[in-house]
PDB file of C-alpha atoms in Angstrom:
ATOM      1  CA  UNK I   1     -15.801 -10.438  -2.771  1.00  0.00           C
ATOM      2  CA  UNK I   2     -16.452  -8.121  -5.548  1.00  0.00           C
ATOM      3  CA  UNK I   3     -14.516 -10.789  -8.485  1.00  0.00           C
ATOM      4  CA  UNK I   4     -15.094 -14.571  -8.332  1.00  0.00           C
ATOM      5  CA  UNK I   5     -12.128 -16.057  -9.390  1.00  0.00           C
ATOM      6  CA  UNK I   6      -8.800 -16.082  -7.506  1.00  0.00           C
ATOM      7  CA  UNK I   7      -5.924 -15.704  -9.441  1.00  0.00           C
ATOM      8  CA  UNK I   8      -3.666 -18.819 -10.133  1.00  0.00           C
ATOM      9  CA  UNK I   9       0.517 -17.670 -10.687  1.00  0.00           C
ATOM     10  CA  UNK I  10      -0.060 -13.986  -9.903  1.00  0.00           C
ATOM     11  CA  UNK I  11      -0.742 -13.794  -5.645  1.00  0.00           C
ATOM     12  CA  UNK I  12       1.997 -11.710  -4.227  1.00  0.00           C
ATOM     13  CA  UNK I  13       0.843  -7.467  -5.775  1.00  0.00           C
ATOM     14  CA  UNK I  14       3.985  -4.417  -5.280  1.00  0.00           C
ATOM     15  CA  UNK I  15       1.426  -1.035  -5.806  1.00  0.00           C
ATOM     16  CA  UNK I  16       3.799   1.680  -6.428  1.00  0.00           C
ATOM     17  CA  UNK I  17       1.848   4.965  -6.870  1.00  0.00           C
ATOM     18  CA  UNK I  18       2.117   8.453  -5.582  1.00  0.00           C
ATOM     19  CA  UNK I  19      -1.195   9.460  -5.591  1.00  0.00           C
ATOM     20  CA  UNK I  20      -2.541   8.445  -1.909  1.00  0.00           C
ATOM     21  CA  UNK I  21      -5.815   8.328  -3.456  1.00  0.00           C
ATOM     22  CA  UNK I  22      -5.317   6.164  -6.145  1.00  0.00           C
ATOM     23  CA  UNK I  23      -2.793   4.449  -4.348  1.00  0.00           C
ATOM     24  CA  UNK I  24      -5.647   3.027  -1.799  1.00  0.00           C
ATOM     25  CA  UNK I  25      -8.963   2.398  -4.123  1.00  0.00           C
ATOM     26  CA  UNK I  26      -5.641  -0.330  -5.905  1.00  0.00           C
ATOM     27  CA  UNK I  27      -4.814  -1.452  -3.111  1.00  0.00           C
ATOM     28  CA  UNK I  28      -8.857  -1.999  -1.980  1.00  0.00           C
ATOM     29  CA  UNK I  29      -9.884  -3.532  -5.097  1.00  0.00           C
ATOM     30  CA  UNK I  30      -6.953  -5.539  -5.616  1.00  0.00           C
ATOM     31  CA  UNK I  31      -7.542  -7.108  -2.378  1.00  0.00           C
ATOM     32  CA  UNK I  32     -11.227  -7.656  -2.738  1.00  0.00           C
ATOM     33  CA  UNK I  33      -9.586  -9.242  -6.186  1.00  0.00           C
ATOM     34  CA  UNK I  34      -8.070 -12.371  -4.366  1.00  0.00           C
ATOM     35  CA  UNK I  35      -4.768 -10.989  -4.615  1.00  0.00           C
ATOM     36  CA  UNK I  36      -1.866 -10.485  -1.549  1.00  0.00           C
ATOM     37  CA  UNK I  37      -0.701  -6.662  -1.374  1.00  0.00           C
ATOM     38  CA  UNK I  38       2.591  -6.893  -0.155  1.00  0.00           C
ATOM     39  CA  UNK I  39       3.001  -3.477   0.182  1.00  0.00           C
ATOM     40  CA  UNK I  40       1.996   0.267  -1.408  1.00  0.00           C
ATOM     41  CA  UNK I  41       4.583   2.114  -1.917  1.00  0.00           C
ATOM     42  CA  UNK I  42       4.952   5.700  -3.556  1.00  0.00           C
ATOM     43  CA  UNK I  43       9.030   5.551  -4.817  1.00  0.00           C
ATOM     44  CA  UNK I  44      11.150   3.968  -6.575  1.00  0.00           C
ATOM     45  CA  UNK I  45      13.450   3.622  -3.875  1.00  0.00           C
ATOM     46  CA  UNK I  46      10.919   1.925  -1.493  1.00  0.00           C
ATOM     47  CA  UNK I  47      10.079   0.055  -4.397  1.00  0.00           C
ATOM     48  CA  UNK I  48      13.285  -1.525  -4.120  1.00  0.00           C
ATOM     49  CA  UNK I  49      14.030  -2.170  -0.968  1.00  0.00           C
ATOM     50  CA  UNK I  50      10.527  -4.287  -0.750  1.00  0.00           C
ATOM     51  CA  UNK I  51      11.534  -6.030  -4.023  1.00  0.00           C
ATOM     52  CA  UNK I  52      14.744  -6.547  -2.491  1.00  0.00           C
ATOM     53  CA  UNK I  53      12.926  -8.411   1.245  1.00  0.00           C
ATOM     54  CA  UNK I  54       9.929  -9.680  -0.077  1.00  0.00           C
ATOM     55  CA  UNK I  55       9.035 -12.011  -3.045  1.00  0.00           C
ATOM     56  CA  UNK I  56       6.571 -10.422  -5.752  1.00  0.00           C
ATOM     57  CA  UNK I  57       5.463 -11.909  -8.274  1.00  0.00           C
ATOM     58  CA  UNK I  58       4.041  -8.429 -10.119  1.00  0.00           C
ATOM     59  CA  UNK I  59       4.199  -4.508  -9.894  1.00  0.00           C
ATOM     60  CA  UNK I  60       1.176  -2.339 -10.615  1.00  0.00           C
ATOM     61  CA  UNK I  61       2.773   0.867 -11.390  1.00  0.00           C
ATOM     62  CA  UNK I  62       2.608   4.426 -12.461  1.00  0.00           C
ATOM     63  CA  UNK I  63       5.502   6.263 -13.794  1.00  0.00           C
ATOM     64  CA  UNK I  64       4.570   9.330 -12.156  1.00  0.00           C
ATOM     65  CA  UNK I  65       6.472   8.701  -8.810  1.00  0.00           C
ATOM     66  CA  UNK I  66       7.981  10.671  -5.899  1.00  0.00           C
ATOM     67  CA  UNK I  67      11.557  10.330  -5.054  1.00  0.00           C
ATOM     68  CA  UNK I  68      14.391  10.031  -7.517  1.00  0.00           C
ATOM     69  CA  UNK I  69      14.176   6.942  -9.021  1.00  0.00           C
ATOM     70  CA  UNK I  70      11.959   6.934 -12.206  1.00  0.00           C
ATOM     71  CA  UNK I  71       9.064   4.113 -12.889  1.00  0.00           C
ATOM     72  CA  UNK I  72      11.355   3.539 -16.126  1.00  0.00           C
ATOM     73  CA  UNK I  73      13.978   2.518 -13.379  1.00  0.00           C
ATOM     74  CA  UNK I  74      11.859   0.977 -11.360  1.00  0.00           C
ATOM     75  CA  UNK I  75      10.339  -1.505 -14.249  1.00  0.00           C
ATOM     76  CA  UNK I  76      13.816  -2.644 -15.596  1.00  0.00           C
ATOM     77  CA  UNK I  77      14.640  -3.461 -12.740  1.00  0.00           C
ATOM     78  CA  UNK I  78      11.641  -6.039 -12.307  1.00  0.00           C
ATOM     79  CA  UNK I  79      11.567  -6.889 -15.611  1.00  0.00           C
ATOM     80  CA  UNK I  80      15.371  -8.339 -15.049  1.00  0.00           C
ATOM     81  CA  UNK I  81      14.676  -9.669 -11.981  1.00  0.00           C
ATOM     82  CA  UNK I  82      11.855 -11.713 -13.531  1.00  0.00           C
ATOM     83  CA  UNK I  83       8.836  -9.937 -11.711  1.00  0.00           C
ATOM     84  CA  UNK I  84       5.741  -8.995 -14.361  1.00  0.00           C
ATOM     85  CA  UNK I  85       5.375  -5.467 -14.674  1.00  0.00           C
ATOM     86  CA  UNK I  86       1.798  -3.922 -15.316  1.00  0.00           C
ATOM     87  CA  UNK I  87       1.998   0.239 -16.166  1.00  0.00           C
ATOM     88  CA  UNK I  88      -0.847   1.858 -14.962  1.00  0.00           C
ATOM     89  CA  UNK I  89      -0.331   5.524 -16.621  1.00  0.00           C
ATOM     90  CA  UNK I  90      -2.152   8.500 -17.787  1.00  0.00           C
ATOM     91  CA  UNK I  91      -0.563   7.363 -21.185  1.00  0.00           C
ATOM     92  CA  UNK I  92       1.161   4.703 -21.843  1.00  0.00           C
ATOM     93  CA  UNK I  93       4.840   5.834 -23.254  1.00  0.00           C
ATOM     94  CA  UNK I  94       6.387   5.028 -26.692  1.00  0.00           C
ATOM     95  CA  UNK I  95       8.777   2.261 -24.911  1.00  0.00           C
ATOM     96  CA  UNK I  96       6.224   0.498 -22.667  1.00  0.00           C
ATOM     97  CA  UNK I  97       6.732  -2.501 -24.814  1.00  0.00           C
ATOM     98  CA  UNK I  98      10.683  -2.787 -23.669  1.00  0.00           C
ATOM     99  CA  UNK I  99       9.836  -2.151 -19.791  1.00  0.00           C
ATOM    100  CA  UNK I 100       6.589  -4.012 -19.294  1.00  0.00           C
ATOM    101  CA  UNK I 101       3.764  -6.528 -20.236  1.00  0.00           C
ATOM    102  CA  UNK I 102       1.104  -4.053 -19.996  1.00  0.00           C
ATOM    103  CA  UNK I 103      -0.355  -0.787 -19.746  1.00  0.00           C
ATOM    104  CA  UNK I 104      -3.438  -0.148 -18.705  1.00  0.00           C
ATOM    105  CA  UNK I 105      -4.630   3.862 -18.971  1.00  0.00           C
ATOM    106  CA  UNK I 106      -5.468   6.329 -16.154  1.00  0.00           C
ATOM    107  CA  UNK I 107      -8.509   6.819 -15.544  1.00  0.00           C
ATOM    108  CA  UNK I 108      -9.827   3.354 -14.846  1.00  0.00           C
ATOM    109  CA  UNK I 109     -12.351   1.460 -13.080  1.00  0.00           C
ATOM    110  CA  UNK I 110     -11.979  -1.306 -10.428  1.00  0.00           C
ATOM    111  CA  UNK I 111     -12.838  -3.748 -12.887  1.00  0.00           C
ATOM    112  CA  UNK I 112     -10.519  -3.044 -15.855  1.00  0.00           C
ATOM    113  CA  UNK I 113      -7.528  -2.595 -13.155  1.00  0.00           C
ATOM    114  CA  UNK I 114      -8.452  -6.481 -12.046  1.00  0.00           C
ATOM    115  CA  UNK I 115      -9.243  -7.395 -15.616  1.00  0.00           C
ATOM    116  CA  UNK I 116      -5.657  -6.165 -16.566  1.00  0.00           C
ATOM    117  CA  UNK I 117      -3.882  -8.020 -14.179  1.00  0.00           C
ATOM    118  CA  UNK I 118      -5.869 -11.523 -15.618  1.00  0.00           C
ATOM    119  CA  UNK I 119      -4.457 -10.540 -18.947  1.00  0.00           C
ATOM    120  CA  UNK I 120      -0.843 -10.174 -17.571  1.00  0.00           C
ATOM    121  CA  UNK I 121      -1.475 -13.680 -15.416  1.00  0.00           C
ATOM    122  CA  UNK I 122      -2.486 -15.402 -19.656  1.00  0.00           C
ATOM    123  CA  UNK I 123       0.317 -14.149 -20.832  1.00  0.00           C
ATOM    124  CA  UNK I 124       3.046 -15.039 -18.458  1.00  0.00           C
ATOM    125  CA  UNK I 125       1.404 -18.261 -16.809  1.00  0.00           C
ATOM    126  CA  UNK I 126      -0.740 -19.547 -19.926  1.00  0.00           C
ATOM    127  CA  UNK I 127       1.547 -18.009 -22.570  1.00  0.00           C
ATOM    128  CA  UNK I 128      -1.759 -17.649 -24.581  1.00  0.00           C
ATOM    129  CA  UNK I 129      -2.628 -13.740 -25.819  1.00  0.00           C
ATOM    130  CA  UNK I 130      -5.089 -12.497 -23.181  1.00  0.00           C
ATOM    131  CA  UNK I 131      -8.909 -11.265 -24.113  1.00  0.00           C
ATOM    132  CA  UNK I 132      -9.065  -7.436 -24.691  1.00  0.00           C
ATOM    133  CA  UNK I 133      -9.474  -5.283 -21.892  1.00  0.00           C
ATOM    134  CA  UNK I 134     -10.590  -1.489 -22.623  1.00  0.00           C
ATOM    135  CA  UNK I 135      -7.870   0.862 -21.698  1.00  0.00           C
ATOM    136  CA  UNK I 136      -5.429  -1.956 -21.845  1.00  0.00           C
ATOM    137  CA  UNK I 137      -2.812  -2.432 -23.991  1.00  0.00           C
ATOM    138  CA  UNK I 138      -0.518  -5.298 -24.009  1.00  0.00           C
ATOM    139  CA  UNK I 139       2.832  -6.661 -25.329  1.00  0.00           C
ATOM    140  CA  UNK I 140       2.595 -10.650 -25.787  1.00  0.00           C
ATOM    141  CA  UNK I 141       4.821 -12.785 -27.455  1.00  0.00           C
ATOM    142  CA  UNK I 142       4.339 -16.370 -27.413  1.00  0.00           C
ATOM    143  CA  UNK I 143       7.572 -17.499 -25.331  1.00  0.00           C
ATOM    144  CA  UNK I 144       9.378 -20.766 -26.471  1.00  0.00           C
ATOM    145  CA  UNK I 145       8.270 -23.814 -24.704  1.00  0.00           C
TER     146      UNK I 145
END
């Protein structure tokens, strides 16, 4: 396994990306990362309908998609259904902050992608501000306990 430790609240991965490419070295190092892939998808619309059958527990996606739902779409609709949303963009847009925890910038490498998802997993299951990650930005708020 190329990373030690396996994450604790974050298990169950949605990879929505339309790059087939890109879409597979996620899914691989995710994997290799401890976490389950429950599937890669590259719409919005199959987004949905495996948020809609499976339990997640966080999307890794771009907002670059195919079909006609946008990743906008896609993230609000996690977001209200409770599931963590990580961006992973070429740039991260003006209103990441209202559609996800994170953003994490195109290119990457397999660390900073597994890295990123440790800092959404502090901030949602630790509610503790996560270390820096390069690439990464990220939208914590201590949440009321």
């Amino acid at each position: 396994m190329l990373f030690a430790s396996r994450p604790s609240c974050i298990k169950r991965l949605l990879i929505i990306e339309d790059d087939p490419l890109t879409a597979f070295d996620n899914e691989h190092t995710l994997k290799h990362g401890g976490y389950q892939i429950v599937a890669t998808v590259d719409s919005g619309e199959a987004a949905v309908a495996v948020m809609a059958a499976e339990p997640v527990d966080a999307l890794v996606l771009d907002l670059g998609l195919a079909g006609h739902m946008t990743g906008r779409e896609v993230a609000r609709l996690a977001r209200d259904r409770g599931i963590a949303v990580l961006l992973v963009t070429g740039q991260c847009p003006a209103d990441a902050e209202e559609i996800a925890l994170a953003c994490l910038g195109k290119p990457h490498s397999a660390s900073a992608l597994v890295a990123a998802l440790k800092a959404v997993e502090t901030m949602i299951c630790k509610n503790e501000a996560p270390r820096k990650v390069s690439g990464l930005t990220t939208f914590w708020r201590p949440q009321a306990a």
